[in-house]
XYZ file of C-alpha atoms in Angstrom:
713
model
C 146.666 180.014 -207.511
C 143.597 181.555 -209.162
C 140.348 181.147 -207.277
C 137.235 180.299 -209.235
C 134.480 182.630 -208.042
C 132.118 182.376 -210.976
C 128.518 181.289 -210.482
C 128.579 182.121 -206.762
C 125.671 184.550 -207.236
C 122.552 183.961 -209.279
C 121.258 186.739 -211.520
C 118.552 187.892 -209.100
C 120.890 188.151 -206.144
C 122.180 191.549 -205.081
C 125.749 192.771 -205.277
C 127.615 190.912 -202.555
C 130.724 193.083 -202.806
C 129.130 196.094 -201.089
C 131.451 197.343 -198.309
C 128.620 197.506 -195.755
C 128.352 193.713 -195.911
C 131.835 193.305 -194.413
C 133.256 194.054 -190.985
C 136.806 195.309 -190.644
C 139.190 192.584 -189.528
C 141.497 194.872 -187.523
C 138.580 196.144 -185.465
C 137.454 192.523 -185.240
C 140.672 191.713 -183.415
C 139.927 194.443 -180.869
C 136.412 193.021 -180.451
C 137.889 189.576 -179.749
C 140.159 191.050 -177.098
C 137.153 192.729 -175.508
C 135.501 189.309 -175.182
C 138.637 188.046 -173.428
C 138.368 190.986 -171.038
C 134.752 190.041 -170.341
C 136.028 186.760 -168.924
C 138.161 188.781 -166.504
C 134.926 190.359 -165.256
C 133.029 187.085 -165.062
C 132.416 186.339 -161.371
C 131.558 182.743 -162.245
C 135.260 182.272 -163.064
C 137.813 181.537 -160.302
C 139.386 184.787 -159.169
C 142.992 184.100 -160.156
C 141.827 182.812 -163.545
C 140.060 186.140 -164.050
C 143.415 187.820 -163.452
C 144.940 185.557 -166.118
C 142.328 186.647 -168.644
C 143.165 190.278 -167.919
C 146.838 189.459 -168.517
C 145.987 187.656 -171.763
C 144.065 190.701 -172.971
C 147.168 192.804 -172.257
C 149.520 190.400 -174.032
C 147.153 190.225 -177.008
C 147.083 194.012 -177.166
C 150.876 194.174 -177.214
C 150.995 191.924 -180.258
C 148.151 193.890 -181.831
C 150.270 197.052 -181.675
C 153.500 195.334 -182.702
C 151.923 193.845 -185.816
C 148.508 195.209 -186.801
C 148.843 198.849 -185.727
C 152.448 198.983 -186.921
C 151.407 197.791 -190.391
C 148.531 200.272 -190.456
C 150.830 203.165 -189.533
C 153.186 202.182 -192.349
C 150.291 202.235 -194.822
C 149.179 205.675 -193.668
C 152.708 207.087 -193.801
C 153.074 205.703 -197.324
C 149.844 207.439 -198.362
C 148.108 204.162 -199.158
C 144.424 204.273 -200.064
C 144.133 200.529 -200.525
C 141.167 199.104 -198.647
C 139.914 195.696 -197.590
C 136.424 194.478 -198.461
C 134.910 196.765 -195.804
C 136.099 199.837 -197.701
C 137.780 201.657 -194.777
C 140.702 203.839 -195.795
C 143.872 203.195 -193.750
C 143.866 206.707 -192.244
C 140.213 206.415 -191.194
C 140.822 202.949 -189.794
C 143.824 204.135 -187.770
C 141.703 206.867 -186.169
C 138.953 204.354 -185.383
C 141.450 201.896 -183.919
C 142.984 204.610 -181.738
C 139.613 205.675 -180.318
C 138.479 202.089 -179.735
C 141.711 200.949 -178.106
C 141.974 203.994 -175.833
C 138.536 203.132 -174.490
C 139.534 199.477 -174.154
C 142.700 200.282 -172.177
C 140.706 202.453 -169.780
C 138.391 199.493 -169.243
C 141.326 197.134 -168.600
C 142.588 199.292 -165.750
C 139.093 199.805 -164.413
C 138.747 196.008 -164.216
C 142.105 195.792 -162.411
C 141.627 198.649 -159.952
C 137.896 198.454 -159.225
C 137.210 194.738 -159.524
C 140.176 192.383 -159.348
C 142.453 194.093 -156.820
C 139.631 194.610 -154.278
C 138.422 191.032 -154.815
C 141.940 189.673 -154.286
C 142.384 191.808 -151.196
C 139.221 190.216 -149.853
C 140.987 186.869 -150.271
C 144.153 188.002 -148.504
C 146.099 188.672 -151.720
C 147.388 192.222 -151.382
C 149.270 194.473 -153.780
C 150.476 197.097 -151.363
C 150.980 200.697 -152.506
C 153.818 202.617 -150.862
C 151.412 204.604 -148.719
C 150.361 201.400 -146.937
C 153.799 199.986 -146.168
C 154.554 199.452 -142.502
C 157.910 200.411 -141.022
C 159.060 196.784 -141.271
C 157.970 196.562 -144.885
C 159.721 199.810 -145.773
C 162.951 198.530 -144.215
C 162.725 195.199 -146.051
C 162.002 196.900 -149.377
C 164.953 199.245 -148.905
C 167.292 196.335 -148.201
C 165.886 194.418 -151.191
C 166.595 197.454 -153.372
C 170.191 197.659 -152.097
C 170.867 193.934 -152.496
C 168.931 193.022 -155.642
C 168.305 196.146 -157.714
C 170.997 198.735 -157.110
C 173.817 196.597 -158.575
C 171.981 196.061 -161.865
C 170.373 199.466 -162.448
C 172.228 201.999 -164.604
C 170.547 205.400 -164.430
C 171.414 207.704 -167.297
C 171.437 211.460 -166.746
C 170.407 213.312 -169.874
C 172.944 215.884 -171.056
C 174.964 216.469 -174.257
C 177.315 213.602 -173.304
C 174.439 211.301 -172.412
C 171.688 211.604 -175.004
C 168.352 209.895 -174.644
C 169.112 206.161 -174.551
C 167.727 203.518 -176.871
C 164.636 202.031 -175.264
C 163.948 198.328 -175.726
C 160.595 197.218 -177.072
C 158.089 196.719 -174.210
C 160.683 197.313 -171.482
C 159.910 199.014 -168.151
C 161.516 202.448 -167.852
C 161.320 205.519 -165.628
C 161.825 209.150 -166.475
C 163.112 211.013 -163.423
C 162.918 214.764 -162.885
C 165.875 216.078 -160.869
C 167.029 219.258 -159.168
C 170.562 220.148 -158.139
C 174.118 219.617 -159.348
C 175.970 216.332 -159.550
C 179.563 215.618 -158.472
C 180.896 217.229 -161.658
C 178.788 220.342 -161.297
C 176.377 219.313 -164.043
C 172.786 220.466 -163.839
C 170.913 217.564 -165.431
C 167.206 218.078 -165.210
C 166.177 214.592 -166.341
C 167.384 211.002 -166.147
C 166.232 207.650 -167.457
C 166.221 204.450 -165.415
C 165.811 201.225 -167.354
C 164.662 198.083 -165.496
C 166.404 194.982 -166.880
C 163.999 192.297 -168.050
C 165.615 189.805 -165.714
C 164.104 191.567 -162.707
C 160.862 190.194 -161.295
C 158.062 192.729 -161.798
C 156.176 191.460 -158.739
C 157.936 190.818 -155.420
C 156.495 188.893 -152.486
C 157.029 190.460 -149.048
C 158.121 187.676 -146.656
C 155.554 187.542 -143.884
C 158.051 186.438 -141.223
C 160.296 189.455 -141.897
C 157.717 192.133 -142.590
C 154.888 191.163 -140.255
C 152.362 191.047 -143.076
C 150.284 188.338 -144.744
C 151.495 185.324 -146.674
C 150.378 186.862 -149.961
C 151.529 190.465 -149.708
C 153.141 191.742 -152.908
C 154.684 194.948 -154.196
C 155.351 195.986 -157.757
C 158.928 196.475 -158.912
C 157.905 199.963 -160.015
C 156.907 200.794 -156.414
C 160.272 199.582 -155.091
C 162.150 201.738 -157.587
C 159.926 204.746 -156.904
C 160.516 204.426 -153.164
C 164.296 204.254 -153.517
C 165.047 206.227 -156.653
C 166.906 208.939 -154.720
C 169.593 206.329 -153.937
C 170.456 206.364 -157.634
C 171.132 210.138 -157.604
C 173.064 210.963 -154.396
C 173.092 214.645 -153.527
C 170.301 215.410 -156.007
C 166.663 216.100 -155.258
C 164.169 213.867 -157.067
C 161.133 215.938 -158.038
C 159.290 213.089 -159.730
C 159.652 209.554 -161.059
C 157.267 208.191 -163.672
C 157.136 204.814 -165.378
C 156.772 204.515 -169.146
C 156.878 201.802 -171.782
C 157.279 201.892 -175.564
C 155.851 199.349 -177.997
C 157.647 199.019 -181.316
C 157.020 197.630 -184.772
C 158.099 193.985 -184.503
C 157.712 192.925 -188.111
C 160.823 191.280 -189.509
C 161.400 192.295 -193.110
C 163.356 189.844 -195.197
C 163.236 190.044 -198.975
C 163.065 186.306 -199.561
C 163.698 186.643 -203.273
C 166.972 188.469 -202.666
C 168.521 186.507 -199.814
C 170.622 183.405 -200.354
C 170.211 182.040 -196.818
C 166.879 182.668 -195.094
C 168.149 181.413 -191.735
C 171.095 183.806 -191.680
C 168.944 186.677 -192.888
C 166.460 186.149 -190.064
C 169.246 185.797 -187.518
C 170.488 189.189 -188.667
C 167.040 190.758 -188.443
C 166.028 189.501 -184.987
C 168.011 192.091 -182.984
C 166.342 194.922 -184.915
C 162.927 193.862 -183.572
C 163.894 195.318 -180.200
C 164.347 198.781 -181.713
C 161.733 199.074 -184.457
C 159.701 202.223 -184.986
C 157.715 203.244 -181.912
C 153.954 202.738 -182.272
C 152.655 203.189 -178.708
C 153.759 205.090 -175.594
C 152.365 204.111 -172.202
C 153.006 206.596 -169.402
C 151.975 206.786 -165.751
C 148.743 208.768 -165.366
C 150.386 211.250 -162.966
C 153.259 212.121 -165.309
C 153.442 215.906 -165.921
C 152.440 217.092 -169.369
C 155.884 218.593 -169.991
C 157.545 215.199 -169.525
C 154.935 213.463 -171.663
C 155.583 215.858 -174.532
C 159.325 215.324 -174.106
C 158.848 211.558 -174.437
C 156.560 211.915 -177.448
C 159.200 214.021 -179.207
C 161.919 211.506 -178.420
C 159.912 208.664 -179.971
C 158.512 210.793 -182.827
C 154.878 210.083 -181.958
C 151.800 212.225 -181.636
C 149.212 212.111 -178.865
C 147.083 209.534 -180.666
C 149.783 206.993 -179.724
C 149.803 208.060 -176.049
C 148.153 205.910 -173.374
C 148.111 207.199 -169.800
C 148.085 204.263 -167.408
C 146.671 204.058 -163.881
C 148.620 201.019 -162.733
C 151.557 198.893 -163.909
C 152.414 199.623 -167.543
C 152.630 195.932 -168.377
C 149.611 194.066 -167.048
C 150.732 190.811 -168.641
C 153.562 190.546 -166.064
C 150.849 189.877 -163.450
C 150.483 186.443 -165.055
C 153.109 185.342 -162.495
C 150.731 185.925 -159.589
C 148.625 182.724 -159.855
C 151.861 180.701 -159.759
C 153.057 182.586 -156.688
C 149.808 182.159 -154.756
C 149.007 178.707 -153.390
C 145.229 178.982 -153.487
C 143.751 176.077 -155.489
C 140.276 177.284 -154.541
C 140.863 180.418 -156.632
C 141.996 178.531 -159.742
C 140.498 176.096 -162.205
C 140.462 172.567 -160.779
C 143.336 170.442 -161.953
C 142.628 167.535 -164.267
C 144.360 164.536 -165.755
C 143.910 164.259 -169.506
C 142.433 160.953 -170.581
C 144.875 158.499 -172.050
C 143.537 157.972 -175.526
C 140.839 155.536 -176.445
C 139.867 154.294 -179.853
C 136.259 154.827 -178.992
C 134.837 156.842 -176.121
C 131.699 154.689 -176.274
C 133.292 151.229 -176.032
C 136.395 152.488 -174.145
C 138.588 150.232 -176.239
C 142.175 151.004 -175.261
C 145.280 151.159 -177.398
C 147.196 147.866 -177.738
C 149.963 147.552 -175.154
C 153.557 147.236 -176.246
C 154.377 144.826 -173.442
C 156.893 145.306 -170.667
C 157.392 149.025 -171.378
C 153.775 149.793 -170.617
C 153.712 152.063 -173.659
C 151.038 151.743 -176.292
C 152.137 150.209 -179.583
C 151.150 153.137 -181.749
C 151.754 151.337 -185.035
C 149.484 148.433 -184.034
C 146.864 150.881 -182.807
C 146.844 152.883 -186.030
C 146.738 149.746 -188.171
C 143.587 148.649 -186.361
C 141.704 151.862 -187.118
C 142.007 155.628 -187.437
C 142.437 157.439 -184.115
C 141.022 160.854 -183.260
C 142.144 162.714 -180.121
C 140.693 165.926 -178.721
C 143.296 167.905 -176.774
C 143.611 168.918 -173.987
C 140.825 166.618 -172.815
C 142.721 163.664 -174.257
C 146.447 163.407 -173.758
C 149.019 164.627 -176.271
C 151.310 161.800 -175.129
C 150.451 159.448 -178.052
C 151.906 161.985 -180.490
C 155.189 161.917 -178.580
C 154.931 158.132 -178.182
C 154.624 157.662 -181.940
C 157.812 159.663 -182.485
C 159.682 157.908 -179.679
C 158.626 154.503 -180.940
C 159.614 155.422 -184.481
C 163.006 156.650 -183.266
C 163.981 153.261 -181.789
C 162.077 150.883 -184.065
C 164.617 149.197 -186.364
C 161.935 148.793 -189.041
C 161.284 152.542 -189.333
C 163.100 153.900 -192.368
C 162.132 157.563 -192.418
C 160.356 160.308 -190.451
C 159.153 163.521 -192.038
C 157.622 166.333 -190.010
C 156.649 169.996 -190.127
C 157.398 172.260 -187.172
C 155.744 175.671 -186.817
C 155.692 176.243 -183.058
C 157.050 173.569 -180.743
C 158.858 175.354 -177.907
C 162.552 175.780 -177.160
C 162.802 172.641 -174.995
C 160.670 170.108 -176.805
C 160.301 166.330 -176.454
C 159.240 166.347 -180.108
C 162.642 167.686 -181.128
C 164.396 165.327 -178.705
C 162.670 162.367 -180.403
C 163.626 163.618 -183.882
C 167.237 164.071 -182.758
C 167.254 160.537 -181.345
C 165.856 159.189 -184.612
C 168.488 160.993 -186.686
C 171.274 159.744 -184.452
C 169.872 156.219 -184.740
C 170.364 156.396 -188.488
C 166.788 157.106 -189.560
C 166.180 159.333 -192.552
C 164.764 162.372 -190.730
C 163.455 165.356 -192.687
C 162.074 168.363 -190.831
C 160.388 171.355 -192.446
C 160.833 174.226 -189.986
C 158.960 177.457 -190.481
C 161.527 180.043 -189.454
C 159.029 182.891 -189.823
C 156.534 181.743 -187.162
C 155.973 185.146 -185.587
C 157.727 185.648 -182.217
C 159.064 182.067 -182.367
C 161.756 182.815 -184.951
C 164.655 182.645 -182.468
C 163.468 179.343 -181.001
C 162.986 177.850 -184.451
C 166.431 178.923 -185.591
C 167.868 177.181 -182.529
C 165.859 174.041 -183.290
C 167.121 174.054 -186.869
C 170.738 174.115 -185.687
C 170.075 171.317 -183.164
C 168.465 169.066 -185.758
C 171.124 169.712 -188.384
C 173.884 168.859 -185.902
C 172.113 165.544 -185.210
C 172.125 164.679 -188.913
C 168.544 165.511 -189.831
C 167.695 167.126 -193.152
C 166.285 170.568 -192.338
C 164.488 172.700 -194.897
C 162.716 175.997 -194.455
C 159.681 175.563 -196.636
C 158.864 177.594 -199.721
C 159.835 181.186 -200.454
C 156.800 183.447 -200.071
C 154.639 180.791 -198.382
C 154.742 180.006 -194.674
C 154.499 176.294 -193.918
C 151.580 176.150 -191.489
C 150.438 172.550 -192.057
C 150.777 170.186 -189.074
C 151.990 166.878 -190.522
C 154.085 163.880 -189.540
C 154.831 160.935 -191.828
C 156.546 157.735 -190.647
C 157.716 155.140 -193.185
C 158.089 151.628 -191.779
C 159.184 148.362 -193.401
C 156.690 145.590 -192.683
C 156.018 142.060 -193.890
C 154.214 143.183 -197.034
C 156.568 146.046 -197.824
C 156.784 149.690 -196.801
C 153.810 151.097 -194.931
C 153.252 154.775 -194.153
C 151.678 156.214 -191.018
C 150.554 159.803 -190.576
C 149.707 162.132 -187.758
C 147.833 165.258 -188.821
C 146.663 168.024 -186.529
C 144.817 171.287 -186.254
C 147.410 172.588 -183.780
C 151.165 172.791 -183.382
C 153.576 170.133 -182.163
C 153.871 171.944 -178.845
C 153.134 169.832 -175.743
C 152.628 172.955 -173.638
C 150.085 174.409 -176.032
C 148.334 171.035 -176.152
C 147.434 171.529 -172.475
C 145.818 174.928 -172.985
C 144.744 174.924 -176.669
C 141.737 172.957 -177.866
C 142.863 170.991 -180.933
C 142.419 167.665 -182.718
C 144.994 164.995 -183.540
C 144.341 162.404 -186.215
C 146.330 159.198 -186.826
C 145.912 156.979 -189.874
C 147.705 154.580 -192.183
C 145.077 154.786 -194.944
C 147.097 154.457 -198.136
C 145.584 157.267 -200.208
C 145.838 159.757 -197.356
C 149.448 158.819 -196.633
C 150.375 159.151 -200.315
C 148.892 162.649 -200.366
C 150.953 163.678 -197.335
C 154.026 162.190 -198.985
C 153.308 164.388 -202.014
C 152.999 167.460 -199.792
C 156.405 166.779 -198.261
C 157.856 166.388 -201.755
C 156.397 169.777 -202.707
C 158.074 171.318 -199.677
C 161.493 169.726 -200.086
C 161.802 169.208 -203.828
C 160.909 171.059 -207.006
C 158.079 170.412 -209.415
C 154.433 170.998 -210.211
C 151.706 170.321 -207.629
C 150.547 166.713 -207.637
C 146.950 165.556 -207.876
C 145.523 164.666 -204.471
C 142.953 161.992 -203.660
C 142.176 162.908 -200.052
C 143.938 166.089 -198.969
C 142.907 169.620 -199.865
C 146.116 171.627 -199.793
C 146.729 175.338 -199.847
C 147.759 177.273 -201.798
C 146.741 174.913 -204.606
C 143.264 173.453 -204.282
C 141.869 174.236 -200.810
C 140.155 177.542 -201.645
C 138.495 176.235 -204.803
C 137.435 173.040 -203.042
C 135.797 175.023 -200.236
C 133.948 177.214 -202.736
C 132.794 174.129 -204.619
C 131.462 172.481 -201.461
C 129.665 175.657 -200.392
C 128.148 175.923 -203.874
C 127.112 172.264 -203.728
C 125.159 172.932 -200.502
C 123.434 175.826 -202.277
C 122.475 173.547 -205.169
C 120.964 171.057 -202.723
C 118.959 173.836 -201.075
C 117.693 175.224 -204.389
C 116.534 171.712 -205.320
C 114.532 171.450 -202.091
C 117.044 169.231 -200.339
C 118.777 170.036 -197.064
C 121.686 172.451 -197.286
C 123.732 172.689 -194.092
C 127.210 173.958 -193.210
C 128.911 174.071 -189.821
C 132.437 175.448 -189.660
C 134.684 176.094 -186.666
C 137.813 178.198 -187.001
C 139.857 181.001 -185.494
C 139.136 183.677 -188.090
C 136.917 184.290 -191.119
C 137.967 187.266 -193.214
C 138.435 186.070 -196.815
C 135.909 188.066 -198.895
C 135.662 185.401 -201.603
C 134.581 182.737 -199.121
C 132.261 185.202 -197.389
C 130.543 186.018 -200.687
C 130.073 182.300 -201.302
C 128.493 181.901 -197.862
C 126.200 184.895 -198.468
C 125.074 183.419 -201.778
C 124.475 180.017 -200.175
C 122.409 181.660 -197.450
C 120.310 183.416 -200.082
C 119.639 179.996 -201.605
C 118.423 178.645 -198.277
C 121.488 176.936 -196.811
C 121.524 176.971 -193.013
C 124.997 177.984 -191.870
C 126.462 177.960 -188.363
C 129.916 179.443 -187.922
C 131.958 179.098 -184.730
C 134.605 181.788 -185.147
C 136.762 182.469 -182.115
C 138.373 185.693 -183.289
C 138.039 188.018 -186.276
C 134.943 187.637 -188.425
C 134.315 189.944 -191.374
C 131.031 188.260 -192.284
C 127.915 189.991 -190.964
C 125.089 187.557 -190.152
C 121.372 188.205 -190.104
C 121.261 190.867 -192.826
C 117.832 190.707 -194.545
C 118.086 189.254 -198.034
C 121.761 188.410 -197.634
C 122.687 186.416 -194.542
C 119.451 185.571 -192.744
C 120.411 181.893 -192.720
C 123.827 182.479 -191.150
C 124.551 182.448 -187.431
C 127.978 183.285 -185.987
C 129.199 182.671 -182.475
C 132.497 182.970 -180.640
C 133.322 180.477 -177.884
C 135.874 181.435 -175.240
C 136.785 179.817 -171.962
C 139.453 178.039 -169.989
C 141.088 176.674 -173.143
C 141.898 178.575 -176.308
C 139.633 177.207 -179.025
C 142.074 176.522 -181.846
C 140.659 173.663 -183.935
C 139.451 174.060 -187.511
C 136.553 171.761 -188.415
C 134.411 171.982 -191.577
C 131.117 170.099 -191.932
C 128.999 169.845 -195.100
C 125.747 167.852 -194.916
C 125.792 167.080 -198.674
C 122.182 165.848 -198.682
C 122.936 163.089 -196.188
C 126.324 162.026 -197.579
C 128.078 164.041 -194.884
C 131.645 165.265 -195.255
C 133.805 166.378 -192.335
C 137.254 167.901 -192.589
C 139.941 168.897 -190.111
C 142.472 171.510 -191.097
C 145.334 173.760 -190.088
C 143.761 176.615 -192.086
C 141.438 179.413 -191.096
C 139.318 181.038 -193.783
C 141.694 183.942 -194.319
C 143.447 185.100 -197.466
C 146.860 184.350 -195.978
C 145.900 180.759 -195.133
C 144.107 179.934 -198.351
C 146.443 181.589 -200.837
C 149.820 182.340 -199.190
C 150.517 179.445 -196.849
C 151.098 175.723 -197.082
C 148.074 174.217 -195.320
C 146.569 170.760 -195.061
C 142.845 170.026 -194.920
C 141.987 166.352 -194.627
C 138.764 164.334 -194.476
C 137.686 162.204 -191.544
C 136.052 159.237 -193.257
C 135.202 156.918 -190.348
C 131.484 157.226 -189.598
C 132.183 156.793 -185.900
C 134.771 159.599 -185.831
C 132.590 161.837 -187.994
C 129.796 161.345 -185.480
C 132.146 162.333 -182.656
C 133.218 165.509 -184.441
C 129.648 166.462 -185.273
C 128.637 165.936 -181.652
C 131.453 168.270 -180.587
C 130.292 170.927 -183.054
C 126.713 170.640 -181.842
C 127.924 170.912 -178.253
C 129.598 174.234 -179.011
C 126.476 175.432 -180.803
C 124.439 174.594 -177.677
C 126.823 176.405 -175.304
C 124.896 179.131 -173.487
C 127.517 180.106 -170.891
C 130.798 180.824 -172.664
C 129.674 181.959 -176.085
C 128.998 185.289 -177.743
C 126.539 185.760 -180.613
C 127.542 188.103 -183.441
C 124.805 190.606 -184.253
C 124.019 192.148 -187.681
C 125.511 195.473 -186.511
C 128.823 193.669 -185.836
C 128.483 193.769 -182.043
C 128.665 190.649 -179.869
C 126.069 189.661 -177.271
C 127.068 187.333 -174.422
C 124.918 184.215 -174.414
C 122.967 183.531 -171.219
C 120.758 180.562 -170.297
C 117.048 181.311 -170.537
C 114.937 180.785 -167.418
C 113.831 177.336 -168.545
C 117.262 176.341 -169.936
C 120.001 174.306 -168.298
C 123.334 176.089 -168.213
C 125.752 174.407 -170.629
C 129.454 175.104 -171.116
C 130.932 173.044 -173.953
C 134.393 173.014 -172.407
C 133.062 172.025 -168.979
C 131.049 169.222 -170.572
C 134.097 167.918 -172.446
C 136.171 168.047 -169.266
C 133.545 166.028 -167.450
C 133.371 163.489 -170.283
C 137.058 162.913 -170.923
C 139.128 163.801 -167.860
C 139.703 162.966 -164.242
C 139.643 165.945 -161.890
């Protein structure tokens, strides 16, 4: 849909399309990952949580290569000179990304080797290199190799009959240099050993059998290194070096040409494991000759090479905190608050009686409900579905699913409802990246139960988080909605910070009904009374509200915007914010990840402040606040301010109209703006500065404050 950008700038304002006013979004993703790594270095964090942040930075980097770098390489190979608003040519950007990420990877391993491993050793958590193994430990490791690894390893000697094998995306492999002749007289100089993904990458040494500590561990790579000669009897092993290849994981499906999107995606999923290679990680002690051999095999140059001083997949160390029983080295556990209507009056949800479950329909009829996860429980969302599934008065349930997990109580409730004869319609987004296989499985499960399953709209991912329940009551049919900023994934609801909103307000429910009709039927977009929906009216509505704040400011009234989101990269919205700042609007942006806007530029963005908040929970909510000269408007949404969200996805942005709930949301926003412990301030030069309490300031972490307010430790 066309976006109306006219009148954003007044005549005297400068050109707001200049490339120097925009930061590159790909480099912005690297900058976000660097902030995650800073948490791994933060000694105020529990030690094993610091290890988790290091693992998260590694997992994020994997996806960055699989998606962002892979797409950039394709542009360069195609000779593309198309640029984003920042004006960087793809070839120049690829060089900049390579230099930046090489430096970042070096820092990751410096954090592991110089900070985290020594700190864990000081706490009795030891990752023992082979040189430190005792005789007992060596004997146990050898027996473990014989019993657990040898039967499943299949070394491949490289010769004309055994060419270089296909290497799975992100799998652990070893290139082995050999000397001698095998049983058939062959002189094979090299071999490849592939470690199946089923094998644990970290192995605990049993203290009672090895005479060590309770938390002594060895890496799978060390076990294989120590016993690799057993795989090549009669041969001399001259060297064994781990390596890992990252591949392009984009699934290409021409949606206009396929008749069945589900079958097309099912056919494409296996190819993800063997896409074009985009990164090669190799042990730092691997000889140059072997490195060049690997680069030739994967058709990469040295810009894609990363020499690694440690395990090639840091994210596999995420298992360690679960293996180590040290609560003192982890975040304290907490029990999420069972939801209240009002955190001030502590008015609880009406009880359903003998079941002890809240009557969600009665609760929603009484007033709108706002929940802040994970501080407040996700259980009411499940309860609403479960109650709807068994309530004989419920006629229909409609829901979108983007990410929900392979084993989901949400899906179980929808299956139960379909089997109970309810009219169940589920819009599943099959193209939710890296969840495609799970979503295909969910689609089959729901269809077998009798639910109507649709896959959204060709060319537009369905990213909106919506549930609609239609119930027959005394005065006729009544609709109830649950809308969220996050996915219907109970696991994510414990680690992502998101909002849930329940209502039976008629106009809002009718709008959501219209959105479901757009997704499942055919026809023109319908006029909405409450909801701003992408790709139809959300972008223009945002621009209009930003412009309205500018008009207030020019007239001498207050102009104020606060917006919280995951990413801000849409140049049209950024230009509108620049123009509003020039007119005197005070703008605070809480942007967790990529931000292409540059604050604090004289004459352009002096009235804009940008911060990124990171901590124990992944900040995932999208909240938009416009002061509107005292007639405040507050919206929750599934959409970030990115081109893909505003123009190429189905998104829902909905108002919170209750003054009490608006006040709660505004208080949350102000809390994040006051955070001086777990926030980073974006500078005009596009660098981030970690916020620190001043000498006369009290330390304030927004997440810690919310935990204290809402939960029981």
